[in-house]
Coordinates of C-alpha atoms and ligand atoms in Angstrom, one line a residue:
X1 CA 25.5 -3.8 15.4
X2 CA 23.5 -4.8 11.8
X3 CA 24.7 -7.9 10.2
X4 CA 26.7 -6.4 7.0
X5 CA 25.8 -9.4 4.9
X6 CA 23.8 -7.3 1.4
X7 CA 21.6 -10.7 1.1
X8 CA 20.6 -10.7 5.3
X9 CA 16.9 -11.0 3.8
X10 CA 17.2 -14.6 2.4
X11 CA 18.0 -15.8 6.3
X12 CA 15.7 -13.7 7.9
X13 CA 13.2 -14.3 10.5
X14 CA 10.5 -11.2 9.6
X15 CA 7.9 -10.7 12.0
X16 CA 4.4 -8.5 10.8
X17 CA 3.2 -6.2 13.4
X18 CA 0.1 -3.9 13.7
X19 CA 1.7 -0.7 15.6
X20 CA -2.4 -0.1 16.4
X21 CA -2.9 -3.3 17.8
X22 CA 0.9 -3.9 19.9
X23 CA 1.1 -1.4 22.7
X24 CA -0.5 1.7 23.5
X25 CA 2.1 3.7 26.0
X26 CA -0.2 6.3 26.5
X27 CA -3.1 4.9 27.1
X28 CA -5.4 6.3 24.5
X29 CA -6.2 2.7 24.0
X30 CA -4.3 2.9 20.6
X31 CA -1.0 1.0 20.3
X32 CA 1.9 3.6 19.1
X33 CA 5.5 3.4 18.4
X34 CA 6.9 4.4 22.1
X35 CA 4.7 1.3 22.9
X36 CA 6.8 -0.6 20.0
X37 CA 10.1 0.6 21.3
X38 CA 8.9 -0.8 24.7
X39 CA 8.8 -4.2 23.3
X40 CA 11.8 -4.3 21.3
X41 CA 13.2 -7.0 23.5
X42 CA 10.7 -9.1 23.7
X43 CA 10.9 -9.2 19.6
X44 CA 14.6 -9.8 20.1
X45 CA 14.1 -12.8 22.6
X46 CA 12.1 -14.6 20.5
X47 CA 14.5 -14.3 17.4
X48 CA 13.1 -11.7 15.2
X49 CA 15.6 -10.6 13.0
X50 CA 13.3 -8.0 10.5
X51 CA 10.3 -6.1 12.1
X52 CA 7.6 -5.4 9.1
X53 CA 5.4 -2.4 10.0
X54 CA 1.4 -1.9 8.9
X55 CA 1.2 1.6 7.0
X56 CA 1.8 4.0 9.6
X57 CA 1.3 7.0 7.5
X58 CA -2.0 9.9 8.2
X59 CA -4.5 8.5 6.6
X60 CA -8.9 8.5 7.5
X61 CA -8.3 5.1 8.1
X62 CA -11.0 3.2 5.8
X63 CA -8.7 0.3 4.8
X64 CA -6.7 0.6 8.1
X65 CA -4.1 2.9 6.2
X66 CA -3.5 1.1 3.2
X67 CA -5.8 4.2 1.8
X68 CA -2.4 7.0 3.3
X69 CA -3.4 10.8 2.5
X70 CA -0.2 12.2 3.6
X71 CA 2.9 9.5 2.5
X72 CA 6.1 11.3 4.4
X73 CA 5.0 11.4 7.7
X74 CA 3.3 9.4 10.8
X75 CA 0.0 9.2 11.7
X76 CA -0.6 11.2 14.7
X77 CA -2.4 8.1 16.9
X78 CA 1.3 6.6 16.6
X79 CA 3.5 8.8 17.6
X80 CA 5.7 11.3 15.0
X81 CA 8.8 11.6 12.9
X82 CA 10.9 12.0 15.8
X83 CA 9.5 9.0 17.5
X84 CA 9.6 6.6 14.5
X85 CA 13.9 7.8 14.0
X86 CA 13.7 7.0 17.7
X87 CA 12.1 3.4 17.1
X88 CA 14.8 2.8 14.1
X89 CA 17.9 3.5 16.2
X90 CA 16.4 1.3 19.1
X91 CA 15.6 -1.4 16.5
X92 CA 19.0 -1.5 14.7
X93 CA 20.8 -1.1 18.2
X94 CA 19.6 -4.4 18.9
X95 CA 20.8 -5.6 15.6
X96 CA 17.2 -6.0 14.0
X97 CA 16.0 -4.2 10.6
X98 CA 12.9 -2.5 10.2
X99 CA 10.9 -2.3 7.1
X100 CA 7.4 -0.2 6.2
X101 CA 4.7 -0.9 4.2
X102 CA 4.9 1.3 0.5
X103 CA 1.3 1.6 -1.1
X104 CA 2.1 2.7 -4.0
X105 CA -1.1 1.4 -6.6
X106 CA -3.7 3.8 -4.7
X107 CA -3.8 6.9 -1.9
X108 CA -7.0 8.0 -0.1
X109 CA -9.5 10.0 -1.4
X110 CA -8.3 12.3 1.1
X111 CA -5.0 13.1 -0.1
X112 CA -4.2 16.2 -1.3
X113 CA -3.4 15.4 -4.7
X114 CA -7.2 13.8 -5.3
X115 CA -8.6 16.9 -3.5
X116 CA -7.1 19.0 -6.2
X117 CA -7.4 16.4 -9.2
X118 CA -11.4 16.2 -9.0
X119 CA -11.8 20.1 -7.8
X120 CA -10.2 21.2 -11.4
X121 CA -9.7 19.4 -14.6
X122 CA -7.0 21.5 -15.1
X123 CA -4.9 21.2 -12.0
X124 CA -1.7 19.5 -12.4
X125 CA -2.5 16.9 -10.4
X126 CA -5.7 15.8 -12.4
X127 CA -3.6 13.6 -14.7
X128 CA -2.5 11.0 -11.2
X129 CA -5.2 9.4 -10.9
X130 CA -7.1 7.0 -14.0
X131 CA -10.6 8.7 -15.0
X132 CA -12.7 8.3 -17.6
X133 CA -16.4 10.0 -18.7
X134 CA -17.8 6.1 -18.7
X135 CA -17.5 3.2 -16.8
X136 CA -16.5 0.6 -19.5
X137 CA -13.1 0.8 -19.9
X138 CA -10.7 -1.8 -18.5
X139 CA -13.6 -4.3 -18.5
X140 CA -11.4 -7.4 -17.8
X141 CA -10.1 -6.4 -14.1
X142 CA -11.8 -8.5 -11.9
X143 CA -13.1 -6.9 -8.9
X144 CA -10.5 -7.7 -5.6
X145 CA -12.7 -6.4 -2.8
X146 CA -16.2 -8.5 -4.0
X147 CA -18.0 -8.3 -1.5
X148 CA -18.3 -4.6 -1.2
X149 CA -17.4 -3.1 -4.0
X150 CA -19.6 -3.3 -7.6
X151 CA -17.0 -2.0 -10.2
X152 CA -13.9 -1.0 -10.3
X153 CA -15.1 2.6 -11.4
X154 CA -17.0 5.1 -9.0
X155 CA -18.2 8.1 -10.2
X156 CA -17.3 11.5 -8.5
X157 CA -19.7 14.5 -9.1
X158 CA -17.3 17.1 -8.1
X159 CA -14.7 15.8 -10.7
X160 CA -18.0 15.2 -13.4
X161 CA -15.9 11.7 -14.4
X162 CA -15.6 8.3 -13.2
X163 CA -12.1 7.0 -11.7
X164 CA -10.7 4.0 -11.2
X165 CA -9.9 1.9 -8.1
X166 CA -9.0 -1.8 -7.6
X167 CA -9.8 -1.5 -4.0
X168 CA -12.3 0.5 -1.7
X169 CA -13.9 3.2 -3.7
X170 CA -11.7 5.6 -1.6
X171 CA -8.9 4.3 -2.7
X172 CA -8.3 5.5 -6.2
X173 CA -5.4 4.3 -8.4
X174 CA -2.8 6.2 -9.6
X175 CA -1.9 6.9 -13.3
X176 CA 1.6 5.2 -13.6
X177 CA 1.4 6.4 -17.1
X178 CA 1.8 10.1 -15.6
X179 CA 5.7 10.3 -15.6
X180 CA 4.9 12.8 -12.2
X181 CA 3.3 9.8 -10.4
X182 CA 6.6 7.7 -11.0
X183 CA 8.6 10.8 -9.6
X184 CA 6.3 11.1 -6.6
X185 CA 7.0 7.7 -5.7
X186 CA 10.5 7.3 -6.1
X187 CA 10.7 10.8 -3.8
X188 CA 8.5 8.7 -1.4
X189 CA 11.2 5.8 -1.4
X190 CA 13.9 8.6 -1.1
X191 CA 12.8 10.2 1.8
X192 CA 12.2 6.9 3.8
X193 CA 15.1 5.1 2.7
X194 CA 17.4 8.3 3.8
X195 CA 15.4 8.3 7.3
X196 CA 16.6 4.6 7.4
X197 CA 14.3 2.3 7.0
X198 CA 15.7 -1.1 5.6
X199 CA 13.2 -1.8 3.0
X200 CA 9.7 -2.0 2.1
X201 CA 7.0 -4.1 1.9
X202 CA 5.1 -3.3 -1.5
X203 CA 1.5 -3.5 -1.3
X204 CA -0.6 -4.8 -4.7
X205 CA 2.4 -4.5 -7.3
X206 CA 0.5 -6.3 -10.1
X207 CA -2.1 -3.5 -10.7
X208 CA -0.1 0.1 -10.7
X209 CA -1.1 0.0 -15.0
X210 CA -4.2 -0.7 -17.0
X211 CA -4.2 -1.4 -20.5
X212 CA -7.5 -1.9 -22.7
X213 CA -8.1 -5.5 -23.2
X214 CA -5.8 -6.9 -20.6
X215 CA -6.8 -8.3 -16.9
X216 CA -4.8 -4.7 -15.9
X217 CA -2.4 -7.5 -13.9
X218 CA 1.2 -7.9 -14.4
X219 CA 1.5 -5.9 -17.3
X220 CA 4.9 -5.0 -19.3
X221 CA 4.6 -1.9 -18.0
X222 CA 4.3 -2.6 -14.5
X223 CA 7.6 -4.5 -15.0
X224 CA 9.6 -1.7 -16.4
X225 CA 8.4 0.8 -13.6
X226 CA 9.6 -1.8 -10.8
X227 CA 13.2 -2.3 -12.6
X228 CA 13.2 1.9 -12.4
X229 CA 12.7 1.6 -8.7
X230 CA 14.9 -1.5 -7.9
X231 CA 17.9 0.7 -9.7
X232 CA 17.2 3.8 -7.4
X233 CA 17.2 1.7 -4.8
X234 CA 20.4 -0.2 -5.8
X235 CA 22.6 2.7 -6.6
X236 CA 21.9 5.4 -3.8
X237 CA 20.5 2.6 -0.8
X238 CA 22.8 -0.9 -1.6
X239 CA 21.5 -3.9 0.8
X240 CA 17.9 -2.1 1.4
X241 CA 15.1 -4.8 0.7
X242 CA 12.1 -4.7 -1.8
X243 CA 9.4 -7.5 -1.3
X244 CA 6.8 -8.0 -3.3
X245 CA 3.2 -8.4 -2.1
X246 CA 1.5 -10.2 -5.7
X247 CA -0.7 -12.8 -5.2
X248 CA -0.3 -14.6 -8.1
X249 CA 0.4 -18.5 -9.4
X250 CA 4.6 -19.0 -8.9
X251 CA 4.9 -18.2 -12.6
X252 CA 3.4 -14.7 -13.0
X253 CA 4.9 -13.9 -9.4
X254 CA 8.6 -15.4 -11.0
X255 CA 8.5 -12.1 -12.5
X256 CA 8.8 -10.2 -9.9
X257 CA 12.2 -11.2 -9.2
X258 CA 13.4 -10.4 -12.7
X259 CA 16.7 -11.2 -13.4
X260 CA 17.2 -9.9 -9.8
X261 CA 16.8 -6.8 -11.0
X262 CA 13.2 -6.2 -9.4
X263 CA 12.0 -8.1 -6.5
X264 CA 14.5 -9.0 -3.7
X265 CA 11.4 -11.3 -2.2
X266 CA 8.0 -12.0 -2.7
X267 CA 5.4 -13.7 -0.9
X268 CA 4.7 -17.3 -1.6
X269 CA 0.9 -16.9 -2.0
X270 CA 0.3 -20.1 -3.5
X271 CA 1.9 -22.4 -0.6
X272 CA 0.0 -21.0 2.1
X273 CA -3.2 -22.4 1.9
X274 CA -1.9 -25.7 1.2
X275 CA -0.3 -25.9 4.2
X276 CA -3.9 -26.2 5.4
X277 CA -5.0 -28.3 2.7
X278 CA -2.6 -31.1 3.5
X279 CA -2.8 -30.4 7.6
X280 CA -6.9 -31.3 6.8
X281 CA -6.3 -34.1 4.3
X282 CA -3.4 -35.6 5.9
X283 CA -1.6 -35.7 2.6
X284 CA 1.5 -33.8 2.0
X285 CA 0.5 -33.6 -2.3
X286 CA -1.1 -30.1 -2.3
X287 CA 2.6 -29.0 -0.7
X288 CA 4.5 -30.5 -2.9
X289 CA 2.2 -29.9 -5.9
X290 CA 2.7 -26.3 -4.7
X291 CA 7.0 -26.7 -4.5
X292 CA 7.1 -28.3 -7.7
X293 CA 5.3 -25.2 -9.3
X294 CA 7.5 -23.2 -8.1
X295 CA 10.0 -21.7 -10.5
X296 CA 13.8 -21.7 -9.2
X297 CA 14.9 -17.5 -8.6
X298 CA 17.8 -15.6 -9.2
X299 CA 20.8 -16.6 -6.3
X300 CA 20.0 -13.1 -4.1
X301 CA 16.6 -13.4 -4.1
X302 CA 14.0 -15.1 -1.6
X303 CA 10.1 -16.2 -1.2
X304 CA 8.3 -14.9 2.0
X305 CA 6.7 -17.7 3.3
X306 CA 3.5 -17.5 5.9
X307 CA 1.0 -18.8 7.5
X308 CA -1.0 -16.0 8.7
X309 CA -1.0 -12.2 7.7
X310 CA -3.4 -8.8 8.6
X311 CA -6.0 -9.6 5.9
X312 CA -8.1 -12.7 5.5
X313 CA -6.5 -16.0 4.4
X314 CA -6.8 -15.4 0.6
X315 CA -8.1 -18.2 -1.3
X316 CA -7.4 -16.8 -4.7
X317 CA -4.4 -18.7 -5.7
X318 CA -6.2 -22.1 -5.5
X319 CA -9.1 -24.0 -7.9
X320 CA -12.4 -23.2 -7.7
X321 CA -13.4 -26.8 -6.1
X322 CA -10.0 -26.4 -3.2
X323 CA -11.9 -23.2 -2.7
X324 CA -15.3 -24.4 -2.0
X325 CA -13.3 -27.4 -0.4
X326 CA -11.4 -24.9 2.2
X327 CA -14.5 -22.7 2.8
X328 CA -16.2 -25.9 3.8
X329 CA -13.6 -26.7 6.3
X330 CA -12.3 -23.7 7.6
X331 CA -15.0 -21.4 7.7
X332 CA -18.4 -23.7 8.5
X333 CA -20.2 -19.9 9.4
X334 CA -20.5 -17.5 6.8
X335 CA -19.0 -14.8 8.7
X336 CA -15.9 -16.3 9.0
X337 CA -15.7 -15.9 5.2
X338 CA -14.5 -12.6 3.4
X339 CA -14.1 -12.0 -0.4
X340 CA -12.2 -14.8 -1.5
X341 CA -11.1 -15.7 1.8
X342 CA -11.2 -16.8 5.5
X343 CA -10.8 -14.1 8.4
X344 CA -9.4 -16.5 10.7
X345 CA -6.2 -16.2 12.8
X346 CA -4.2 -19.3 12.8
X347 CA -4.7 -21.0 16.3
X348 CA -8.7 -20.9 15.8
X349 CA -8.2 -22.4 12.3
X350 CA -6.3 -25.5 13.8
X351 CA -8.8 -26.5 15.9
X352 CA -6.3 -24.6 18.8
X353 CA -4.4 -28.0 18.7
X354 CA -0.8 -27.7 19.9
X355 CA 0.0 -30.4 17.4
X356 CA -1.7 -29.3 14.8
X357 CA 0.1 -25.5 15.2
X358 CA 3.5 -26.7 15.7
X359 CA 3.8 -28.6 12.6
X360 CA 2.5 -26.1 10.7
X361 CA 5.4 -23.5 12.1
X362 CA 6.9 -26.7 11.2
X363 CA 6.7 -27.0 7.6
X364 CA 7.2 -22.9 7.9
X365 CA 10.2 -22.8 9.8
X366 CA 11.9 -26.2 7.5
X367 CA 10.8 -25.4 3.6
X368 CA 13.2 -23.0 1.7
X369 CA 11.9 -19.0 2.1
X370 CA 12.1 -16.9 4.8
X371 CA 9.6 -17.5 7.6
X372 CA 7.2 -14.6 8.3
X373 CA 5.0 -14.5 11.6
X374 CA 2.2 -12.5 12.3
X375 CA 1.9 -10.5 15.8
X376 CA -0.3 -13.3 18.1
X377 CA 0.5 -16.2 16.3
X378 CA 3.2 -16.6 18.2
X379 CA 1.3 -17.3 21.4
X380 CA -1.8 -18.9 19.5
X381 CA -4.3 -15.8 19.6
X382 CA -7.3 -16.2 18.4
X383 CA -9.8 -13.9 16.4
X384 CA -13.3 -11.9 16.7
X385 CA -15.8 -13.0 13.7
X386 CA -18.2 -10.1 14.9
X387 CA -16.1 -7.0 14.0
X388 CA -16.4 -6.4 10.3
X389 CA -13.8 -6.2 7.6
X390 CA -10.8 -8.0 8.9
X391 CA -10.6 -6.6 12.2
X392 CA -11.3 -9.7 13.8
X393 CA -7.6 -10.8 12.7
X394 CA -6.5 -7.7 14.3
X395 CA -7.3 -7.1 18.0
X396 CA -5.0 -5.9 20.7
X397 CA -1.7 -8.2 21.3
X398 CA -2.3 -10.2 24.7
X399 CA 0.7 -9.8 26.9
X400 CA -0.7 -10.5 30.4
X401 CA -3.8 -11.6 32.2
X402 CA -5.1 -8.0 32.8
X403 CA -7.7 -5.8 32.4
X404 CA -6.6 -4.1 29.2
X405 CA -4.6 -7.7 28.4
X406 CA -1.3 -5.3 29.3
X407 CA -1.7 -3.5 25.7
X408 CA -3.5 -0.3 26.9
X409 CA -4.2 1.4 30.2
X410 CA -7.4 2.5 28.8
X411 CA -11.0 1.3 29.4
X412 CA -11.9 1.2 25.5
X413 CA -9.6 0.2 23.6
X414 CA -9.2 0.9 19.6
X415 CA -11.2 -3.0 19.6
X416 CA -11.9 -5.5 22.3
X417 CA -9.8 -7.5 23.6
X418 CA -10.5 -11.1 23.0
X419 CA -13.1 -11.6 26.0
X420 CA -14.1 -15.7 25.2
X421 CA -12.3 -18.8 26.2
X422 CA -10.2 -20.6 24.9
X423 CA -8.5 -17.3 23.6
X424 CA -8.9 -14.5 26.5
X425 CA -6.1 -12.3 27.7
X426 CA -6.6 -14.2 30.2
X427 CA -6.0 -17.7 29.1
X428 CA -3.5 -16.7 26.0
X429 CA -1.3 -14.4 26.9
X430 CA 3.1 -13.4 26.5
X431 CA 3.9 -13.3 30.1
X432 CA 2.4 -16.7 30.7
X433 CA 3.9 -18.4 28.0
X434 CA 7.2 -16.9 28.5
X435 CA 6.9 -18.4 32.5
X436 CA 5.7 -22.0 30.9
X437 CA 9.0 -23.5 29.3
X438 CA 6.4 -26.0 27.6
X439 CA 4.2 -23.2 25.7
X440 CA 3.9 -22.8 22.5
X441 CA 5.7 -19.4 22.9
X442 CA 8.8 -21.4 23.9
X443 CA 8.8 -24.3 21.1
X444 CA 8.2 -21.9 18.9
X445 CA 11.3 -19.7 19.8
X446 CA 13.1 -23.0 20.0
X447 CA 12.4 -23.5 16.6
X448 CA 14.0 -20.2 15.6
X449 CA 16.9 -20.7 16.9
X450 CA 17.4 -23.9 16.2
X451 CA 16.9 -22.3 12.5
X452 CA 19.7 -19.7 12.9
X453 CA 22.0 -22.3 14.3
X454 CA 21.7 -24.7 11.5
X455 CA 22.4 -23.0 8.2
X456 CA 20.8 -26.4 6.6
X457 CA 17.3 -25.6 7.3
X458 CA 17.8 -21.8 6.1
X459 CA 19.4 -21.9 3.0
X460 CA 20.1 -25.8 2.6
X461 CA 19.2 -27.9 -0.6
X462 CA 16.1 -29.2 -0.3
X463 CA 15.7 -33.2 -1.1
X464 CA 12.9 -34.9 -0.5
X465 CA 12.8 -38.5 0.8
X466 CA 10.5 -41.2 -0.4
X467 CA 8.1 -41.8 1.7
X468 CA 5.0 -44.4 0.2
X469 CA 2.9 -42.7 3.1
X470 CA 1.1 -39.7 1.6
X471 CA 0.8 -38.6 5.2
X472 CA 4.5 -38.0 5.7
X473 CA 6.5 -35.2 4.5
X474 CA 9.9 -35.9 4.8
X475 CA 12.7 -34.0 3.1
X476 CA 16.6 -33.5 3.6
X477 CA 18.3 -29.9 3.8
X478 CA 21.4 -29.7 2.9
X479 CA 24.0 -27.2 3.2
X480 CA 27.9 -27.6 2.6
X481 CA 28.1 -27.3 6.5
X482 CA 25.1 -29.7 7.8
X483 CA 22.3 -31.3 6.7
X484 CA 18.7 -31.9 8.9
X485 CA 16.5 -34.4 8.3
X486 CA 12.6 -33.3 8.9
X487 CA 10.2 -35.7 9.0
X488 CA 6.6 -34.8 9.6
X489 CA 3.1 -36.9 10.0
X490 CA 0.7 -34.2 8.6
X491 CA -2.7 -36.4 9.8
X492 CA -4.4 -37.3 13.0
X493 CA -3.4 -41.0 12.8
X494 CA -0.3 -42.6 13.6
X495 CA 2.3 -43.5 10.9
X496 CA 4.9 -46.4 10.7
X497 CA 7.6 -45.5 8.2
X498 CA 11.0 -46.9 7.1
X499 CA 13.3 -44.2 5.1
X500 CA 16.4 -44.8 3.6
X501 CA 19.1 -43.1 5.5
X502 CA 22.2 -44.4 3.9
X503 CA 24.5 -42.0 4.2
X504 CA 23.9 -41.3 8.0
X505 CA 25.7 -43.0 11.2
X506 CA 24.2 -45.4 13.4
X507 CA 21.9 -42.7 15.1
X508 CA 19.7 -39.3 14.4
X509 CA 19.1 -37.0 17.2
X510 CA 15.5 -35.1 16.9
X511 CA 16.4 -31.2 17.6
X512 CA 13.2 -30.4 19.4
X513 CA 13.2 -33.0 21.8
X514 CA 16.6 -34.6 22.1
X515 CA 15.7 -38.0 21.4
X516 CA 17.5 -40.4 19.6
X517 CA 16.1 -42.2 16.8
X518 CA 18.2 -45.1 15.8
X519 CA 19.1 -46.6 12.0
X520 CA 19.4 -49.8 11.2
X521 CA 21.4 -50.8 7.8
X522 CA 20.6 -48.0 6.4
X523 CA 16.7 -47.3 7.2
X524 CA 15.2 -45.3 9.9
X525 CA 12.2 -47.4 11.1
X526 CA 9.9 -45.7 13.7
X527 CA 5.8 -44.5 13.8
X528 CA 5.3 -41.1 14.0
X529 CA 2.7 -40.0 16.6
X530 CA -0.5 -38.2 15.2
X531 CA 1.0 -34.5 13.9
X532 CA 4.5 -35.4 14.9
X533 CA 7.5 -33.4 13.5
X534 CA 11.0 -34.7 13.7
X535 CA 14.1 -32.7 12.9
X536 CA 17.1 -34.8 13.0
X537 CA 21.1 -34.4 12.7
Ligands
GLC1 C1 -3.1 -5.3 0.3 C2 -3.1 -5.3 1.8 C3 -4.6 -5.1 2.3 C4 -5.1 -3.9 1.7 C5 -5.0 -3.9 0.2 C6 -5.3 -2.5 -0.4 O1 -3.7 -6.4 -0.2 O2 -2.5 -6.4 2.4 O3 -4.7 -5.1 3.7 O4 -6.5 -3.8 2.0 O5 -3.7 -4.1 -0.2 O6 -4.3 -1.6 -0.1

């Protein structure tokens, strides 16, 4: 039933889901994996082709289980071992992948192996985590979580030491140096790659060592461990995936990919927020500033492109003034703002304006790198600014004008469901758009197929045509099969523009709506409507 292809990542459509947050089956009001398996088809019907799971492991839950206290097993609010093999065979049976999230920088204070390490100095497992009698070492490591957390060392009075984390306080690093710690994780890898999961999704790659007089980011070392683990995976799992979550500039994340002997993908952190940038300034430059940074990769390998993820919309990989600049605009309260980013789902962030959403799928869905949506997005969700942390990103999936929104039977669930307008379970939800054929549901699912069918747009060359209008993106893709044509008006005002086109017959037919756009002697004259997108054959 799976595609065989080894590379099926590089064409992928990958789609992010919080198992919490999709559909609780037992009405505990938390989402679990037989609620997952429920909705399988739905995934499929849209055109999902790789399903990327939150951590799912035990874990107290402070940093939503990115902090996991047990690593080889489920958390007991989703469901168990049994049921996750059951939501693999159901997922590849319908010929999608699934992959997991692998924390493998930090566990929870509440794992066993930090139990024992600060009970006894001389237990074995002392030497996996980073400690230290002071708190001065490593002085360079900027703090990642700033708005809570004060250092990057907390001191622990059972243990009589400091140790070091580069996230919550209960998440403490592990000591990569510790050849056990390197075991450990490759067992981890083991055991979920033999229960079949296609792949992981590594969480904060750069910072697994720390070196004295370094920013304890990308090191050397860091580099060597990966290329240990892309080998293991290589030899004994051929065709599994390993993407890379660094949110770094292009060139430090280039790295990653190695002579593809790391990194199969890595998220394109840098392109994200200037999608937003040039949808506000009506100027394509911050995108193509952002493609022309952008190192070529090995053949194999792929970027993870997005719009929207779980955690705020991270503003790290952008000056300080485009910060200050995209704070201002996207996040006029203060709440909205978190660390060095936005907390924002995407349809609230674009003013909920149809236009405005489809182009940025758009750009997405047309620009080289596999396309990765976020659970909601698809339907235009929007978020909850009061809950803390970024929780407000991550509040039960809408699938039908009920009480409950037709995620949970239960009267509380884990969060609120979005109660105001424009974005209630009433007024957004799955089983409405599906019964709309003009929802953004179905132009977006449009859009995905119309990706599949034309290998151009996946893995074409990408040209771009001259354009004098700073508000128009427009680019050829080009493959040895087909080649598509998107043009696209980023602003709010209509565009006249004249392209050359002289390759191309007598007439251009736009994808998404059928229309046919003539050319004249060679030049394709027409005005773009405000936020228009055009993706001609
Ligand atoms: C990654 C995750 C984020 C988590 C952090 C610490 O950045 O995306 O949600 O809080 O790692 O594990």
């Amino acid at each position: 039933m799976l595609p065989t292809d080894p590379t099926w990542y590089k064409n992928a459509i990958f789609y992010e889901v919080y198992v919490r947050a999709f559909k609780d089956s037992n009405g505990d009001g938390h989402g679990d994996i037989h609620g997952l398996v429920e909705k399988l088809d739905y995934l499929k019907e849209l055109g999902v082709d790789c399903l990327w799971l939150l951590p799912i492991y035990p874990s107290p839950l402070k940093d939503d289980g990115y902090d996991i206290s047990d690593y080889c097993s489920i958390h007991p609010d989703y469901g168990s071992l049994e049921d996750f093999k059951r939501l693999l065979e159901e997922t590849h049976r319908r010929g999608m992948r699934l992959i997991t999230d692998l924390v493998m920088n930090h566990t929870s204070d509440a794992h066993p192996w930090f139990q024992a390490a600060r009970s006894d100095r001389h237990s074995p497992y002392r030497d996996y985590y980073v400690w230290s009698n002071d708190d001065r070492q490593y002085s360079q490591a900027r703090i990642i979580f700033l708005d809570t957390e004060k250092s990057n060392w907390t001191w622990d009075p059972l243990a009589g030491q400091y140790f070091w984390h580069r996230f919550y306080a209960c998440q403490p690093d592990l000591n990569f140096d510790a050849p056990a710690v390197q075991a450990e994780m490759l067992r981890v890898v083991d055991f979920w790659l033999g229960f079949g999961v296609d792949g992981f999704r590594v969480d904060a790659v750069p910072y697994l060592f720390e070196r004295e007089g370094t920013n304890c980011e990308n090191l050397p070392e860091t580099h060597a461990y990966l290329k240990t683990l892309r080998r293991f995976v290589e030899e004994k799992y051929p065709g599994r995936l390993l993407l890379c979550e660094a949110n770094q500039w292009p060139q430090d994340v280039r790295a990653y990919f190695g002579e593809d002997d790391e990194f199969n993908m890595a998220f394109h952190f840098p392109l994200m927020p200037r999608v937003f940038m040039a949808l506000k300034q009506g100027d394509r430059t911050p995108i193509t500033w952002a493609l022309e940074q952008t190192p070529p990769i090995p053949e194999n390998c792929q970027w993870a492109t997005f719009l929207r993820n779980h955690d705020e919309l991270t503003l790290e990989m952008v000056s300080p003034e485009e910060r200050q600049w995209m704070w201002a605009q996207y996040s006029p309260e203060m709440r909205m703002r978190l660390n060095l980013g936005i907390r924002r789902r995407l349809a609230p962030l674009l003013d909920n304006d149809r236009r405005k959403i489809e182009l940025a799928y758009s750009l997405i869905f047309s620009l080289p790198g596999a396309p990765f949506l976020y659970y909601g997005d698809e339907i235009g969700m929007g978020d909850n600014i009061h809950l803390p942390d970024r929780n407000g990103v991550r509040t039960p999936m809408q699938w039908e004008d009920a009480p409950g929104a037709g995620f949970t039977s239960a009267s509380v669930p884990y969060i609120p469901v979005i109660q105001a307008d424009p974005y209630s379970a009433g007024s957004v939800n799955v089983a409405g758009q599906k019964a709309d054929p003009a929802s953004l549901w179905h132009s977006l699912r449009a859009m995905i197929a119309l990706r599949k069918r034309y290998p151009a747009l996946r893995s074409g060359e990408l040209t771009w045509i001259p354009c004098p209008h700073p508000a128009v993106a427009a680019y050829l893709r080009r493959s040895n099969a087909d080649q598509v044509a998107v043009i696209q008006n980023l602003s709010v005002k209509p565009v006249p523009v004249e392209l050359p086109f002289e390759n191309s017959s007598a007439e251009l037919t736009d994808l998404i709506t059928g229309h046919v756009v003539p050319v004249q002697n060679g030049r394709l004259k027409i005005t773009l409507r405000p936020y228009e997108y055009l993706w001609l054959v």
